[in-house]
Amino acid sequence: MIAPSILSADFARLSEEMAAVGGPGRGADWLHVDVMDAHFVPNLTLGLPVVESLLRSTDTPLDCHLMIDAPDRWAPGYAEAGAHNVTVHAEAAEDPVALAKNLRAAGANAGLSVKPDTPLESYTDVLKHYDTLLVMSVEPGFGGQKFIERVLEKVRTARRMVDTGHLNLLVEIDGGINNDTIEQAAEAGVDCFVAGSAVYGAEDPVRAVEGLRAQARDASAHGSA
Ligand code: DX5
Ligand code: ZN
């Protein structure tokens, strides 16, 4: 699956930019929305009122990535608004198990994200309550950064845990995904790829999404062969 990140889109024309990458069946599977609060990360983007408007202007499921402090307090609002996935940071959540339950009760899939230096081991039990694991392959905060290859070890670990039935979730990767990096991520076992600059920086964003998907599909078929 490919989830274009609208962080790299034109913020004055967000609904057109969402439509420009297509929807399920042709183009984007999900649209990735980066919520940043200038506390958990240095950057500031958008919040719940904007997400509510985005939800009204697209049929494509929204994948909300909350890079915010106090997600226990704020994240359920995004689920109640109708986001498909609501992903919180493991480093910021106070009670990630209770939070996952609240997100699911509000009708969303619960996602847990880990920064590049956050080990997975501390969260293996917690992850039993989650529907997605978002492995950050850049330091969260900005688009267009360089892919950090060493996080693929966490992807491999998560993939093994899913394949052996210890976890039941989708493995998602976020940061620096493009034509040069997507194959190694696919081989490591990623299910869903977030891509911002590689999609919105392309002349034809739908073609960019389809190109990434084809590369990922070929690489994962090769990897599991
Ligand atoms: C970074 C965000 C990413 C960002 C990725 O903190 O979480 O979703 O949009 O952008 P690219 O694909 O350009 O690295
Ligand atoms: Zn993101």
XYZ file of C-alpha atoms and ligand atoms in Angstrom:
240
model
C 0.000 0.000 0.000
C 1.098 3.559 -0.720
C 0.159 6.513 1.486
C 1.205 9.869 0.007
C 2.030 12.409 2.706
C 0.298 15.731 2.168
C 3.083 17.390 4.164
C 4.756 17.891 0.770
C 1.566 19.217 -0.882
C 0.483 22.837 -1.380
C -1.298 23.668 1.894
C -3.409 26.354 0.228
C -4.959 23.738 -2.075
C -5.148 20.633 0.089
C -8.361 19.136 -1.286
C -7.132 19.444 -4.896
C -3.781 18.032 -3.870
C -5.494 15.054 -2.214
C -7.558 14.446 -5.353
C -4.401 14.699 -7.484
C -2.984 11.450 -6.088
C -6.145 9.472 -6.826
C -7.841 7.113 -4.435
C -8.324 3.409 -3.734
C -7.993 1.411 -6.936
C -5.913 3.992 -8.755
C -3.270 5.860 -6.855
C -3.207 6.397 -3.108
C -4.512 3.706 -0.747
C -4.437 6.096 2.200
C -3.560 9.758 2.559
C -1.005 10.386 5.268
C -1.638 13.514 7.354
C 1.211 14.753 9.556
C -0.010 16.565 12.652
C 2.848 18.410 14.390
C 2.583 20.558 17.509
C 5.959 22.369 17.707
C 6.570 20.560 21.027
C 7.012 16.860 20.330
C 8.719 17.924 17.084
C 10.109 21.373 16.227
C 7.714 21.884 13.321
C 4.065 22.988 13.332
C 1.519 21.868 10.731
C -2.213 21.426 11.233
C -4.668 20.100 13.796
C -8.117 18.657 14.285
C -10.224 21.400 12.620
C -8.223 21.029 9.403
C -8.396 17.224 9.574
C -12.187 17.472 9.974
C -12.345 19.545 6.790
C -10.038 17.135 4.943
C -12.262 14.227 5.957
C -15.234 15.987 4.371
C -13.365 16.576 1.128
C -12.039 13.085 0.319
C -13.223 9.466 0.242
C -9.664 8.180 0.599
C -8.990 6.898 4.140
C -6.909 9.307 6.209
C -3.846 7.995 8.002
C -3.255 10.578 10.744
C 0.270 10.602 12.174
C 0.224 12.581 15.386
C 3.644 13.977 16.256
C 2.318 15.647 19.368
C 2.715 15.666 23.115
C -0.136 14.308 25.252
C -1.651 12.025 22.605
C -3.657 10.303 25.362
C -5.611 13.552 25.612
C -5.820 14.587 21.940
C -5.676 11.513 19.699
C -9.194 10.121 20.347
C -10.675 13.311 18.806
C -9.153 12.351 15.450
C -10.710 8.891 15.706
C -14.101 10.377 16.592
C -13.818 12.705 13.587
C -13.515 9.683 11.277
C -9.822 9.163 10.593
C -9.146 5.629 9.343
C -5.888 5.247 11.289
C -4.755 7.324 14.207
C -1.062 6.868 14.940
C 0.541 8.142 18.140
C 4.184 8.169 19.167
C 5.338 5.554 21.652
C 7.718 8.156 23.129
C 4.827 10.518 23.911
C 2.019 8.204 25.032
C 1.507 7.825 28.766
C -0.656 4.711 28.657
C -0.414 3.337 25.120
C -2.609 0.303 25.838
C -5.510 2.392 27.171
C -4.999 4.816 24.300
C -5.231 2.046 21.685
C -8.471 0.862 23.280
C -9.882 4.401 23.187
C -8.935 4.839 19.542
C -10.549 1.557 18.567
C -13.655 2.314 20.624
C -13.962 5.572 18.702
C -13.926 3.617 15.434
C -10.365 4.023 14.179
C -7.456 1.682 13.702
C -4.809 2.340 16.319
C -1.241 2.993 15.203
C 1.960 3.180 17.232
C 4.998 4.983 15.838
C 8.615 4.689 16.924
C 11.383 7.205 16.179
C 14.600 5.855 14.594
C 16.385 5.397 17.937
C 13.445 3.949 19.861
C 13.845 0.191 20.288
C 10.937 -2.090 19.480
C 11.626 -4.478 22.360
C 10.040 -2.169 24.960
C 6.752 -2.189 23.047
C 6.199 -5.768 21.920
C 3.415 -6.382 24.456
C 1.856 -2.980 23.865
C 1.802 -3.633 20.115
C -0.639 -6.524 20.620
C -3.270 -3.788 21.030
C -2.350 -1.957 17.824
C -3.382 -2.311 14.172
C -0.350 -0.597 12.639
C 3.272 -0.055 13.563
C 4.761 3.058 11.946
C 8.538 2.773 11.817
C 10.094 6.210 11.348
C 12.972 6.120 8.865
C 13.849 9.806 9.454
C 13.720 11.952 12.591
C 10.097 13.117 12.648
C 9.438 16.767 11.870
C 10.231 17.465 8.240
C 9.746 16.042 4.753
C 12.535 15.503 2.259
C 15.108 13.987 4.634
C 17.498 11.133 3.935
C 16.345 7.551 4.603
C 17.931 5.964 7.713
C 18.713 2.412 6.662
C 19.367 0.959 10.106
C 15.639 1.108 11.011
C 15.082 -1.788 8.605
C 16.249 -4.093 11.398
C 13.099 -3.088 13.315
C 11.005 -3.719 10.226
C 12.474 -7.231 9.936
C 11.790 -7.924 13.602
C 8.194 -6.720 13.311
C 7.690 -8.704 10.094
C 8.892 -11.879 11.833
C 6.568 -11.278 14.775
C 3.615 -10.832 12.422
C 4.508 -13.831 10.284
C 4.859 -16.066 13.332
C 1.536 -14.895 14.772
C 2.949 -12.947 17.725
C 1.562 -9.679 16.400
C -1.323 -8.880 14.108
C -0.652 -5.523 12.506
C 0.423 -3.722 9.353
C 4.030 -2.578 9.192
C 4.291 0.957 7.843
C 7.400 3.016 7.122
C 7.687 6.811 6.988
C 10.510 9.040 5.828
C 12.834 9.155 2.830
C 10.878 6.609 0.799
C 11.521 7.035 -2.930
C 12.567 5.029 -5.996
C 16.004 4.416 -4.493
C 14.877 3.208 -1.059
C 11.493 1.525 -1.431
C 12.862 -1.812 -2.594
C 14.996 -2.414 0.479
C 12.060 -1.450 2.688
C 9.789 -3.847 0.798
C 12.329 -6.660 1.076
C 12.513 -6.066 4.835
C 8.766 -6.621 5.057
C 6.942 -3.279 4.972
C 3.211 -3.419 4.110
C 2.513 0.288 3.720
C 4.862 3.015 2.466
C 4.440 6.699 3.276
C 5.946 8.988 0.644
C 5.801 12.760 0.641
C 8.366 14.431 -1.573
C 8.642 11.394 -3.877
C 4.950 11.792 -4.747
C 4.212 15.515 -4.501
C 7.587 16.467 -5.937
C 6.863 14.404 -9.061
C 5.429 15.893 -12.233
C 2.675 13.247 -12.298
C 1.821 12.208 -8.710
C -0.467 9.303 -9.695
C 2.280 7.844 -11.884
C 4.728 8.321 -9.028
C 2.429 6.366 -6.695
C 1.984 3.575 -9.247
C 5.737 3.445 -9.878
C 6.479 3.107 -6.172
C 3.812 0.437 -5.786
C 5.188 -1.605 -8.690
C 8.726 -1.411 -7.294
C 7.539 -2.454 -3.830
C 5.502 -5.327 -5.213
C 8.383 -6.695 -7.292
C 10.860 -6.348 -4.433
C 8.635 -8.053 -1.865
C 7.822 -10.904 -4.259
C 11.557 -11.291 -4.785
C 12.273 -11.067 -1.054
C 9.836 -13.790 -0.065
C 10.769 -16.101 -2.976
C 8.111 13.439 8.731
C 6.722 12.970 8.350
C 6.632 12.288 7.047
C 7.035 13.127 5.854
C 7.747 12.223 4.916
O 8.152 13.739 10.063
O 6.217 12.095 9.328
O 5.336 11.741 6.849
O 5.969 13.714 5.192
O 8.242 12.974 3.866
P 9.292 12.353 2.821
O 8.605 11.210 2.146
O 9.572 13.499 1.917
O 10.486 11.901 3.608
Zn 4.354 11.026 8.850
